[in-house]
Amino acid sequence: MNKTCESLGMYSSLFCNPHGLSHAHARSTALDIALLCSSCLEHELFRKVVSCKKYTAFATVEDTPIQKTWKNTNKLLNIKGFIGLKTGTTVTAGPCLASAYQFRNQIYIIIVLKAPKPISRFA
């Protein structure tokens, strides 16, 4: 992950685990997260998944078919033009939001870190 960050120009980020939850040495910035989002949005499947209000994935584990459904907590998906991305909360970063808005063939990436309350990140 850190090699990918460097290739994207994310020079202020360090990931210490694959899940993104708090770690004493992990760090990032709004700019670095925006660079990552921009890169991710180049992938059609990624755009499809993060823009859904609900997404169901199907897999087979040890010959047993399973399905998992996720509900997107990004309240901005209810507003025309917003195409999703990710919400999150950690002790260090507080309530966060990485979102994208498309207007006239231009995509704007919005990053909110350490919102005062979870609902505030959507204001």
PDB file of N, CA, C and O in Angstrom, residues 44-119:
ATOM      1  N   GLU A  44     -13.834   1.407 -13.172  1.00  0.00           N
ATOM      2  CA  GLU A  44     -15.296   1.373 -13.348  1.00  0.00           C
ATOM      3  C   GLU A  44     -16.005   0.575 -12.246  1.00  0.00           C
ATOM      4  O   GLU A  44     -17.033   1.013 -11.725  1.00  0.00           O
ATOM      5  N   LEU A  45     -15.470  -0.593 -11.878  1.00  0.00           N
ATOM      6  CA  LEU A  45     -16.115  -1.390 -10.829  1.00  0.00           C
ATOM      7  C   LEU A  45     -16.106  -0.635  -9.503  1.00  0.00           C
ATOM      8  O   LEU A  45     -17.102  -0.629  -8.780  1.00  0.00           O
ATOM      9  N   PHE A  46     -15.010   0.019  -9.193  1.00  0.00           N
ATOM     10  CA  PHE A  46     -14.937   0.828  -7.968  1.00  0.00           C
ATOM     11  C   PHE A  46     -16.029   1.891  -7.977  1.00  0.00           C
ATOM     12  O   PHE A  46     -16.774   2.047  -7.006  1.00  0.00           O
ATOM     13  N   ARG A  47     -16.141   2.620  -9.085  1.00  0.00           N
ATOM     14  CA  ARG A  47     -17.165   3.677  -9.183  1.00  0.00           C
ATOM     15  C   ARG A  47     -18.562   3.099  -9.001  1.00  0.00           C
ATOM     16  O   ARG A  47     -19.414   3.693  -8.344  1.00  0.00           O
ATOM     17  N   LYS A  48     -18.791   1.931  -9.585  1.00  0.00           N
ATOM     18  CA  LYS A  48     -20.108   1.291  -9.471  1.00  0.00           C
ATOM     19  C   LYS A  48     -20.420   0.955  -8.016  1.00  0.00           C
ATOM     20  O   LYS A  48     -21.506   1.254  -7.521  1.00  0.00           O
ATOM     21  N   VAL A  49     -19.467   0.356  -7.328  1.00  0.00           N
ATOM     22  CA  VAL A  49     -19.702  -0.084  -5.948  1.00  0.00           C
ATOM     23  C   VAL A  49     -19.907   1.101  -5.011  1.00  0.00           C
ATOM     24  O   VAL A  49     -20.855   1.132  -4.234  1.00  0.00           O
ATOM     25  N   VAL A  50     -19.038   2.108  -5.074  1.00  0.00           N
ATOM     26  CA  VAL A  50     -19.128   3.216  -4.106  1.00  0.00           C
ATOM     27  C   VAL A  50     -20.293   4.156  -4.372  1.00  0.00           C
ATOM     28  O   VAL A  50     -20.657   4.941  -3.504  1.00  0.00           O
ATOM     29  N   SER A  51     -20.883   4.070  -5.554  1.00  0.00           N
ATOM     30  CA  SER A  51     -22.029   4.938  -5.842  1.00  0.00           C
ATOM     31  C   SER A  51     -23.363   4.283  -5.477  1.00  0.00           C
ATOM     32  O   SER A  51     -24.403   4.928  -5.531  1.00  0.00           O
ATOM     33  N   CYS A  52     -23.336   3.025  -5.085  1.00  0.00           N
ATOM     34  CA  CYS A  52     -24.565   2.315  -4.702  1.00  0.00           C
ATOM     35  C   CYS A  52     -24.950   2.633  -3.266  1.00  0.00           C
ATOM     36  O   CYS A  52     -24.091   2.722  -2.391  1.00  0.00           O
ATOM     37  N   LYS A  53     -26.244   2.765  -3.046  1.00  0.00           N
ATOM     38  CA  LYS A  53     -26.723   2.933  -1.676  1.00  0.00           C
ATOM     39  C   LYS A  53     -26.647   1.603  -0.927  1.00  0.00           C
ATOM     40  O   LYS A  53     -26.537   1.570   0.295  1.00  0.00           O
ATOM     41  N   LYS A  54     -26.704   0.518  -1.703  1.00  0.00           N
ATOM     42  CA  LYS A  54     -26.599  -0.824  -1.136  1.00  0.00           C
ATOM     43  C   LYS A  54     -25.912  -1.681  -2.183  1.00  0.00           C
ATOM     44  O   LYS A  54     -26.177  -1.540  -3.383  1.00  0.00           O
ATOM     45  N   TYR A  55     -25.013  -2.569  -1.748  1.00  0.00           N
ATOM     46  CA  TYR A  55     -24.298  -3.419  -2.698  1.00  0.00           C
ATOM     47  C   TYR A  55     -24.200  -4.824  -2.137  1.00  0.00           C
ATOM     48  O   TYR A  55     -23.861  -5.007  -0.969  1.00  0.00           O
ATOM     49  N   THR A  56     -24.510  -5.804  -2.970  1.00  0.00           N
ATOM     50  CA  THR A  56     -24.422  -7.195  -2.569  1.00  0.00           C
ATOM     51  C   THR A  56     -23.343  -7.887  -3.391  1.00  0.00           C
ATOM     52  O   THR A  56     -23.343  -7.789  -4.622  1.00  0.00           O
ATOM     53  N   ALA A  57     -22.445  -8.549  -2.709  1.00  0.00           N
ATOM     54  CA  ALA A  57     -21.379  -9.305  -3.361  1.00  0.00           C
ATOM     55  C   ALA A  57     -21.640 -10.791  -3.130  1.00  0.00           C
ATOM     56  O   ALA A  57     -22.156 -11.190  -2.086  1.00  0.00           O
ATOM     57  N   PHE A  58     -21.273 -11.586  -4.120  1.00  0.00           N
ATOM     58  CA  PHE A  58     -21.448 -13.032  -4.046  1.00  0.00           C
ATOM     59  C   PHE A  58     -20.074 -13.689  -4.156  1.00  0.00           C
ATOM     60  O   PHE A  58     -19.231 -13.246  -4.923  1.00  0.00           O
ATOM     61  N   ALA A  59     -19.868 -14.742  -3.374  1.00  0.00           N
ATOM     62  CA  ALA A  59     -18.597 -15.461  -3.406  1.00  0.00           C
ATOM     63  C   ALA A  59     -18.845 -16.918  -3.037  1.00  0.00           C
ATOM     64  O   ALA A  59     -19.932 -17.294  -2.593  1.00  0.00           O
ATOM     65  N   THR A  60     -17.834 -17.710  -3.230  1.00  0.00           N
ATOM     66  CA  THR A  60     -17.876 -19.107  -2.802  1.00  0.00           C
ATOM     67  C   THR A  60     -16.699 -19.326  -1.862  1.00  0.00           C
ATOM     68  O   THR A  60     -15.556 -19.036  -2.201  1.00  0.00           O
ATOM     69  N   VAL A  61     -17.013 -19.837  -0.683  1.00  0.00           N
ATOM     70  CA  VAL A  61     -15.995 -20.117   0.316  1.00  0.00           C
ATOM     71  C   VAL A  61     -16.081 -21.595   0.660  1.00  0.00           C
ATOM     72  O   VAL A  61     -17.109 -22.063   1.144  1.00  0.00           O
ATOM     73  N   GLU A  62     -15.000 -22.309   0.376  1.00  0.00           N
ATOM     74  CA  GLU A  62     -14.966 -23.758   0.624  1.00  0.00           C
ATOM     75  C   GLU A  62     -16.204 -24.440   0.057  1.00  0.00           C
ATOM     76  O   GLU A  62     -16.909 -25.171   0.749  1.00  0.00           O
ATOM     77  N   ASP A  63     -16.486 -24.183  -1.196  1.00  0.00           N
ATOM     78  CA  ASP A  63     -17.608 -24.767  -1.944  1.00  0.00           C
ATOM     79  C   ASP A  63     -18.983 -24.351  -1.436  1.00  0.00           C
ATOM     80  O   ASP A  63     -19.995 -24.925  -1.817  1.00  0.00           O
ATOM     81  N   THR A  64     -19.043 -23.347  -0.563  1.00  0.00           N
ATOM     82  CA  THR A  64     -20.321 -22.855  -0.055  1.00  0.00           C
ATOM     83  C   THR A  64     -20.563 -21.450  -0.596  1.00  0.00           C
ATOM     84  O   THR A  64     -19.775 -20.540  -0.337  1.00  0.00           O
ATOM     85  N   PRO A  65     -21.656 -21.274  -1.375  1.00  0.00           N
ATOM     86  CA  PRO A  65     -21.949 -19.926  -1.869  1.00  0.00           C
ATOM     87  C   PRO A  65     -22.411 -19.027  -0.720  1.00  0.00           C
ATOM     88  O   PRO A  65     -23.192 -19.446   0.135  1.00  0.00           O
ATOM     89  N   ILE A  66     -21.889 -17.813  -0.696  1.00  0.00           N
ATOM     90  CA  ILE A  66     -22.294 -16.845   0.323  1.00  0.00           C
ATOM     91  C   ILE A  66     -22.563 -15.509  -0.351  1.00  0.00           C
ATOM     92  O   ILE A  66     -22.119 -15.266  -1.474  1.00  0.00           O
ATOM     93  N   GLN A  67     -23.294 -14.682   0.335  1.00  0.00           N
ATOM     94  CA  GLN A  67     -23.495 -13.313  -0.132  1.00  0.00           C
ATOM     95  C   GLN A  67     -23.394 -12.372   1.049  1.00  0.00           C
ATOM     96  O   GLN A  67     -23.688 -12.736   2.184  1.00  0.00           O
ATOM     97  N   LYS A  68     -22.923 -11.186   0.771  1.00  0.00           N
ATOM     98  CA  LYS A  68     -22.779 -10.157   1.798  1.00  0.00           C
ATOM     99  C   LYS A  68     -23.323  -8.864   1.225  1.00  0.00           C
ATOM    100  O   LYS A  68     -22.982  -8.481   0.105  1.00  0.00           O
ATOM    101  N   THR A  69     -24.176  -8.185   1.977  1.00  0.00           N
ATOM    102  CA  THR A  69     -24.744  -6.919   1.541  1.00  0.00           C
ATOM    103  C   THR A  69     -24.255  -5.806   2.460  1.00  0.00           C
ATOM    104  O   THR A  69     -24.288  -5.938   3.682  1.00  0.00           O
ATOM    105  N   TRP A  70     -23.751  -4.749   1.842  1.00  0.00           N
ATOM    106  CA  TRP A  70     -23.297  -3.569   2.576  1.00  0.00           C
ATOM    107  C   TRP A  70     -24.256  -2.425   2.279  1.00  0.00           C
ATOM    108  O   TRP A  70     -24.712  -2.261   1.152  1.00  0.00           O
ATOM    109  N   LYS A  71     -24.554  -1.622   3.287  1.00  0.00           N
ATOM    110  CA  LYS A  71     -25.351  -0.412   3.107  1.00  0.00           C
ATOM    111  C   LYS A  71     -24.414   0.784   3.195  1.00  0.00           C
ATOM    112  O   LYS A  71     -23.657   0.914   4.156  1.00  0.00           O
ATOM    113  N   ASN A  72     -24.468   1.645   2.211  1.00  0.00           N
ATOM    114  CA  ASN A  72     -23.608   2.814   2.151  1.00  0.00           C
ATOM    115  C   ASN A  72     -24.127   3.876   3.123  1.00  0.00           C
ATOM    116  O   ASN A  72     -25.309   4.211   3.111  1.00  0.00           O
ATOM    117  N   THR A  73     -23.258   4.412   3.951  1.00  0.00           N
ATOM    118  CA  THR A  73     -23.664   5.422   4.934  1.00  0.00           C
ATOM    119  C   THR A  73     -23.437   6.847   4.438  1.00  0.00           C
ATOM    120  O   THR A  73     -23.639   7.792   5.188  1.00  0.00           O
ATOM    121  N   ASN A  74     -23.054   6.994   3.168  1.00  0.00           N
ATOM    122  CA  ASN A  74     -22.821   8.321   2.597  1.00  0.00           C
ATOM    123  C   ASN A  74     -24.169   8.966   2.251  1.00  0.00           C
ATOM    124  O   ASN A  74     -24.762   8.671   1.220  1.00  0.00           O
ATOM    125  N   LYS A  75     -24.632   9.859   3.095  1.00  0.00           N
ATOM    126  CA  LYS A  75     -25.932  10.506   2.901  1.00  0.00           C
ATOM    127  C   LYS A  75     -25.969  11.421   1.683  1.00  0.00           C
ATOM    128  O   LYS A  75     -27.032  11.779   1.195  1.00  0.00           O
ATOM    129  N   LEU A  76     -24.804  11.797   1.153  1.00  0.00           N
ATOM    130  CA  LEU A  76     -24.756  12.652  -0.031  1.00  0.00           C
ATOM    131  C   LEU A  76     -25.209  11.924  -1.288  1.00  0.00           C
ATOM    132  O   LEU A  76     -25.524  12.555  -2.297  1.00  0.00           O
ATOM    133  N   LEU A  77     -25.288  10.601  -1.246  1.00  0.00           N
ATOM    134  CA  LEU A  77     -25.764   9.851  -2.413  1.00  0.00           C
ATOM    135  C   LEU A  77     -27.224  10.167  -2.731  1.00  0.00           C
ATOM    136  O   LEU A  77     -27.690   9.870  -3.823  1.00  0.00           O
ATOM    137  N   ASN A  78     -27.929  10.775  -1.794  1.00  0.00           N
ATOM    138  CA  ASN A  78     -29.319  11.174  -2.028  1.00  0.00           C
ATOM    139  C   ASN A  78     -29.420  12.477  -2.819  1.00  0.00           C
ATOM    140  O   ASN A  78     -30.508  12.910  -3.161  1.00  0.00           O
ATOM    141  N   ILE A  79     -28.281  13.107  -3.100  1.00  0.00           N
ATOM    142  CA  ILE A  79     -28.262  14.381  -3.822  1.00  0.00           C
ATOM    143  C   ILE A  79     -27.711  14.139  -5.216  1.00  0.00           C
ATOM    144  O   ILE A  79     -26.642  13.532  -5.379  1.00  0.00           O
ATOM    145  N   LYS A  80     -28.418  14.624  -6.223  1.00  0.00           N
ATOM    146  CA  LYS A  80     -28.012  14.429  -7.606  1.00  0.00           C
ATOM    147  C   LYS A  80     -26.584  14.951  -7.828  1.00  0.00           C
ATOM    148  O   LYS A  80     -26.233  16.046  -7.403  1.00  0.00           O
ATOM    149  N   GLY A  81     -25.781  14.137  -8.501  1.00  0.00           N
ATOM    150  CA  GLY A  81     -24.422  14.519  -8.829  1.00  0.00           C
ATOM    151  C   GLY A  81     -23.373  13.858  -7.957  1.00  0.00           C
ATOM    152  O   GLY A  81     -22.229  13.707  -8.370  1.00  0.00           O
ATOM    153  N   PHE A  82     -23.745  13.468  -6.744  1.00  0.00           N
ATOM    154  CA  PHE A  82     -22.772  12.809  -5.878  1.00  0.00           C
ATOM    155  C   PHE A  82     -22.620  11.353  -6.295  1.00  0.00           C
ATOM    156  O   PHE A  82     -23.612  10.657  -6.533  1.00  0.00           O
ATOM    157  N   ILE A  83     -21.378  10.920  -6.399  1.00  0.00           N
ATOM    158  CA  ILE A  83     -21.119   9.563  -6.895  1.00  0.00           C
ATOM    159  C   ILE A  83     -20.408   8.699  -5.860  1.00  0.00           C
ATOM    160  O   ILE A  83     -19.831   7.675  -6.197  1.00  0.00           O
ATOM    161  N   GLY A  84     -20.465   9.092  -4.613  1.00  0.00           N
ATOM    162  CA  GLY A  84     -19.995   8.222  -3.549  1.00  0.00           C
ATOM    163  C   GLY A  84     -18.540   8.373  -3.190  1.00  0.00           C
ATOM    164  O   GLY A  84     -17.896   9.341  -3.534  1.00  0.00           O
ATOM    165  N   LEU A  85     -18.047   7.493  -2.474  1.00  0.00           N
ATOM    166  CA  LEU A  85     -16.688   7.154  -2.076  1.00  0.00           C
ATOM    167  C   LEU A  85     -16.775   6.496  -0.716  1.00  0.00           C
ATOM    168  O   LEU A  85     -17.263   5.390  -0.618  1.00  0.00           O
ATOM    169  N   LYS A  86     -16.361   7.179   0.393  1.00  0.00           N
ATOM    170  CA  LYS A  86     -16.277   6.463   1.649  1.00  0.00           C
ATOM    171  C   LYS A  86     -16.505   7.355   2.857  1.00  0.00           C
ATOM    172  O   LYS A  86     -16.040   8.474   2.893  1.00  0.00           O
ATOM    173  N   THR A  87     -17.203   6.802   3.833  1.00  0.00           N
ATOM    174  CA  THR A  87     -17.305   7.419   5.146  1.00  0.00           C
ATOM    175  C   THR A  87     -16.420   6.626   6.094  1.00  0.00           C
ATOM    176  O   THR A  87     -16.045   5.487   5.815  1.00  0.00           O
ATOM    177  N   GLY A  88     -16.083   7.209   7.223  1.00  0.00           N
ATOM    178  CA  GLY A  88     -15.293   6.487   8.208  1.00  0.00           C
ATOM    179  C   GLY A  88     -15.200   7.267   9.493  1.00  0.00           C
ATOM    180  O   GLY A  88     -15.526   8.455   9.546  1.00  0.00           O
ATOM    181  N   THR A  89     -14.776   6.579  10.539  1.00  0.00           N
ATOM    182  CA  THR A  89     -14.557   7.211  11.837  1.00  0.00           C
ATOM    183  C   THR A  89     -13.437   6.470  12.542  1.00  0.00           C
ATOM    184  O   THR A  89     -13.461   5.248  12.629  1.00  0.00           O
ATOM    185  N   THR A  90     -12.457   7.218  13.002  1.00  0.00           N
ATOM    186  CA  THR A  90     -11.438   6.665  13.883  1.00  0.00           C
ATOM    187  C   THR A  90     -11.228   7.660  15.018  1.00  0.00           C
ATOM    188  O   THR A  90     -11.642   8.822  14.919  1.00  0.00           O
ATOM    189  N   VAL A  91     -10.593   7.212  16.066  1.00  0.00           N
ATOM    190  CA  VAL A  91     -10.337   8.093  17.205  1.00  0.00           C
ATOM    191  C   VAL A  91      -9.479   9.276  16.756  1.00  0.00           C
ATOM    192  O   VAL A  91      -9.750  10.428  17.097  1.00  0.00           O
ATOM    193  N   THR A  92      -8.459   9.017  15.968  1.00  0.00           N
ATOM    194  CA  THR A  92      -7.534  10.065  15.550  1.00  0.00           C
ATOM    195  C   THR A  92      -8.158  11.032  14.560  1.00  0.00           C
ATOM    196  O   THR A  92      -8.036  12.240  14.689  1.00  0.00           O
ATOM    197  N   ALA A  93      -8.829  10.502  13.542  1.00  0.00           N
ATOM    198  CA  ALA A  93      -9.353  11.343  12.456  1.00  0.00           C
ATOM    199  C   ALA A  93     -10.784  11.797  12.692  1.00  0.00           C
ATOM    200  O   ALA A  93     -11.277  12.672  11.975  1.00  0.00           O
ATOM    201  N   GLY A  94     -11.471  11.226  13.663  1.00  0.00           N
ATOM    202  CA  GLY A  94     -12.862  11.589  13.904  1.00  0.00           C
ATOM    203  C   GLY A  94     -13.750  11.156  12.747  1.00  0.00           C
ATOM    204  O   GLY A  94     -13.340  10.389  11.876  1.00  0.00           O
ATOM    205  N   PRO A  95     -14.984  11.658  12.694  1.00  0.00           N
ATOM    206  CA  PRO A  95     -15.868  11.345  11.564  1.00  0.00           C
ATOM    207  C   PRO A  95     -15.288  11.938  10.278  1.00  0.00           C
ATOM    208  O   PRO A  95     -14.936  13.117  10.238  1.00  0.00           O
ATOM    209  N   CYS A  96     -15.179  11.115   9.257  1.00  0.00           N
ATOM    210  CA  CYS A  96     -14.547  11.536   7.998  1.00  0.00           C
ATOM    211  C   CYS A  96     -15.463  11.236   6.819  1.00  0.00           C
ATOM    212  O   CYS A  96     -16.379  10.434   6.907  1.00  0.00           O
ATOM    213  N   LEU A  97     -15.136  11.873   5.703  1.00  0.00           N
ATOM    214  CA  LEU A  97     -15.863  11.630   4.464  1.00  0.00           C
ATOM    215  C   LEU A  97     -14.934  11.891   3.284  1.00  0.00           C
ATOM    216  O   LEU A  97     -14.245  12.908   3.241  1.00  0.00           O
ATOM    217  N   ALA A  98     -14.912  10.960   2.375  1.00  0.00           N
ATOM    218  CA  ALA A  98     -14.295  11.172   1.065  1.00  0.00           C
ATOM    219  C   ALA A  98     -15.434  10.991   0.075  1.00  0.00           C
ATOM    220  O   ALA A  98     -16.056   9.932   0.017  1.00  0.00           O
ATOM    221  N   SER A  99     -15.759  12.041  -0.650  1.00  0.00           N
ATOM    222  CA  SER A  99     -16.885  11.976  -1.567  1.00  0.00           C
ATOM    223  C   SER A  99     -16.504  12.620  -2.888  1.00  0.00           C
ATOM    224  O   SER A  99     -15.523  13.358  -2.979  1.00  0.00           O
ATOM    225  N   ALA A 100     -17.282  12.320  -3.905  1.00  0.00           N
ATOM    226  CA  ALA A 100     -17.036  12.886  -5.228  1.00  0.00           C
ATOM    227  C   ALA A 100     -18.347  13.411  -5.789  1.00  0.00           C
ATOM    228  O   ALA A 100     -19.407  12.811  -5.596  1.00  0.00           O
ATOM    229  N   TYR A 101     -18.239  14.523  -6.476  1.00  0.00           N
ATOM    230  CA  TYR A 101     -19.402  15.179  -7.077  1.00  0.00           C
ATOM    231  C   TYR A 101     -19.088  15.415  -8.548  1.00  0.00           C
ATOM    232  O   TYR A 101     -18.023  15.939  -8.888  1.00  0.00           O
ATOM    233  N   GLN A 102     -20.017  14.998  -9.396  1.00  0.00           N
ATOM    234  CA  GLN A 102     -19.808  15.183 -10.834  1.00  0.00           C
ATOM    235  C   GLN A 102     -20.740  16.269 -11.346  1.00  0.00           C
ATOM    236  O   GLN A 102     -21.948  16.236 -11.129  1.00  0.00           O
ATOM    237  N   PHE A 103     -20.135  17.250 -12.038  1.00  0.00           N
ATOM    238  CA  PHE A 103     -20.886  18.367 -12.604  1.00  0.00           C
ATOM    239  C   PHE A 103     -20.270  18.716 -13.942  1.00  0.00           C
ATOM    240  O   PHE A 103     -19.064  19.011 -14.013  1.00  0.00           O
ATOM    241  N   ARG A 104     -21.088  18.649 -15.001  1.00  0.00           N
ATOM    242  CA  ARG A 104     -20.630  18.980 -16.356  1.00  0.00           C
ATOM    243  C   ARG A 104     -19.323  18.267 -16.728  1.00  0.00           C
ATOM    244  O   ARG A 104     -18.346  18.889 -17.093  1.00  0.00           O
ATOM    245  N   ASN A 105     -19.320  16.961 -16.592  1.00  0.00           N
ATOM    246  CA  ASN A 105     -18.176  16.116 -16.964  1.00  0.00           C
ATOM    247  C   ASN A 105     -16.911  16.386 -16.158  1.00  0.00           C
ATOM    248  O   ASN A 105     -15.831  15.951 -16.530  1.00  0.00           O
ATOM    249  N   GLN A 106     -17.017  17.113 -15.077  1.00  0.00           N
ATOM    250  CA  GLN A 106     -15.876  17.356 -14.189  1.00  0.00           C
ATOM    251  C   GLN A 106     -16.186  16.701 -12.843  1.00  0.00           C
ATOM    252  O   GLN A 106     -17.306  16.820 -12.345  1.00  0.00           O
ATOM    253  N   ILE A 107     -15.220  16.015 -12.260  1.00  0.00           N
ATOM    254  CA  ILE A 107     -15.408  15.386 -10.955  1.00  0.00           C
ATOM    255  C   ILE A 107     -14.645  16.185  -9.906  1.00  0.00           C
ATOM    256  O   ILE A 107     -13.459  16.475 -10.074  1.00  0.00           O
ATOM    257  N   TYR A 108     -15.347  16.538  -8.850  1.00  0.00           N
ATOM    258  CA  TYR A 108     -14.759  17.259  -7.723  1.00  0.00           C
ATOM    259  C   TYR A 108     -14.682  16.295  -6.542  1.00  0.00           C
ATOM    260  O   TYR A 108     -15.674  15.639  -6.211  1.00  0.00           O
ATOM    261  N   ILE A 109     -13.543  16.211  -5.926  1.00  0.00           N
ATOM    262  CA  ILE A 109     -13.357  15.333  -4.774  1.00  0.00           C
ATOM    263  C   ILE A 109     -13.402  16.175  -3.511  1.00  0.00           C
ATOM    264  O   ILE A 109     -12.742  17.211  -3.413  1.00  0.00           O
ATOM    265  N   ILE A 110     -14.188  15.712  -2.554  1.00  0.00           N
ATOM    266  CA  ILE A 110     -14.402  16.432  -1.300  1.00  0.00           C
ATOM    267  C   ILE A 110     -13.900  15.557  -0.158  1.00  0.00           C
ATOM    268  O   ILE A 110     -14.313  14.401  -0.039  1.00  0.00           O
ATOM    269  N   ILE A 111     -13.016  16.103   0.661  1.00  0.00           N
ATOM    270  CA  ILE A 111     -12.476  15.367   1.799  1.00  0.00           C
ATOM    271  C   ILE A 111     -12.801  16.137   3.077  1.00  0.00           C
ATOM    272  O   ILE A 111     -12.514  17.326   3.183  1.00  0.00           O
ATOM    273  N   VAL A 112     -13.409  15.464   4.037  1.00  0.00           N
ATOM    274  CA  VAL A 112     -13.712  16.051   5.345  1.00  0.00           C
ATOM    275  C   VAL A 112     -13.051  15.175   6.402  1.00  0.00           C
ATOM    276  O   VAL A 112     -13.292  13.971   6.451  1.00  0.00           O
ATOM    277  N   LEU A 113     -12.214  15.777   7.217  1.00  0.00           N
ATOM    278  CA  LEU A 113     -11.556  15.062   8.310  1.00  0.00           C
ATOM    279  C   LEU A 113     -11.926  15.703   9.638  1.00  0.00           C
ATOM    280  O   LEU A 113     -12.079  16.914   9.739  1.00  0.00           O
ATOM    281  N   LYS A 114     -12.088  14.880  10.631  1.00  0.00           N
ATOM    282  CA  LYS A 114     -12.331  15.322  12.009  1.00  0.00           C
ATOM    283  C   LYS A 114     -13.545  16.248  12.133  1.00  0.00           C
ATOM    284  O   LYS A 114     -13.478  17.329  12.728  1.00  0.00           O
ATOM    285  N   ALA A 115     -14.656  15.818  11.549  1.00  0.00           N
ATOM    286  CA  ALA A 115     -15.900  16.582  11.689  1.00  0.00           C
ATOM    287  C   ALA A 115     -16.323  16.561  13.162  1.00  0.00           C
ATOM    288  O   ALA A 115     -16.057  15.596  13.879  1.00  0.00           O
ATOM    289  N   PRO A 116     -16.965  17.628  13.644  1.00  0.00           N
ATOM    290  CA  PRO A 116     -17.340  17.679  15.063  1.00  0.00           C
ATOM    291  C   PRO A 116     -18.332  16.581  15.472  1.00  0.00           C
ATOM    292  O   PRO A 116     -18.294  16.105  16.597  1.00  0.00           O
ATOM    293  N   LYS A 117     -19.211  16.183  14.538  1.00  0.00           N
ATOM    294  CA  LYS A 117     -20.182  15.111  14.789  1.00  0.00           C
ATOM    295  C   LYS A 117     -20.305  14.288  13.510  1.00  0.00           C
ATOM    296  O   LYS A 117     -20.078  14.818  12.409  1.00  0.00           O
ATOM    297  N   PRO A 118     -20.714  13.028  13.600  1.00  0.00           N
ATOM    298  CA  PRO A 118     -20.849  12.209  12.384  1.00  0.00           C
ATOM    299  C   PRO A 118     -21.743  12.859  11.309  1.00  0.00           C
ATOM    300  O   PRO A 118     -21.402  12.838  10.127  1.00  0.00           O
ATOM    301  N   ILE A 119     -22.838  13.474  11.696  1.00  0.00           N
ATOM    302  CA  ILE A 119     -23.736  14.083  10.715  1.00  0.00           C
ATOM    303  C   ILE A 119     -23.122  15.334  10.086  1.00  0.00           C
ATOM    304  O   ILE A 119     -23.443  15.700   8.944  1.00  0.00           O
TER     305      ILE A 119
END
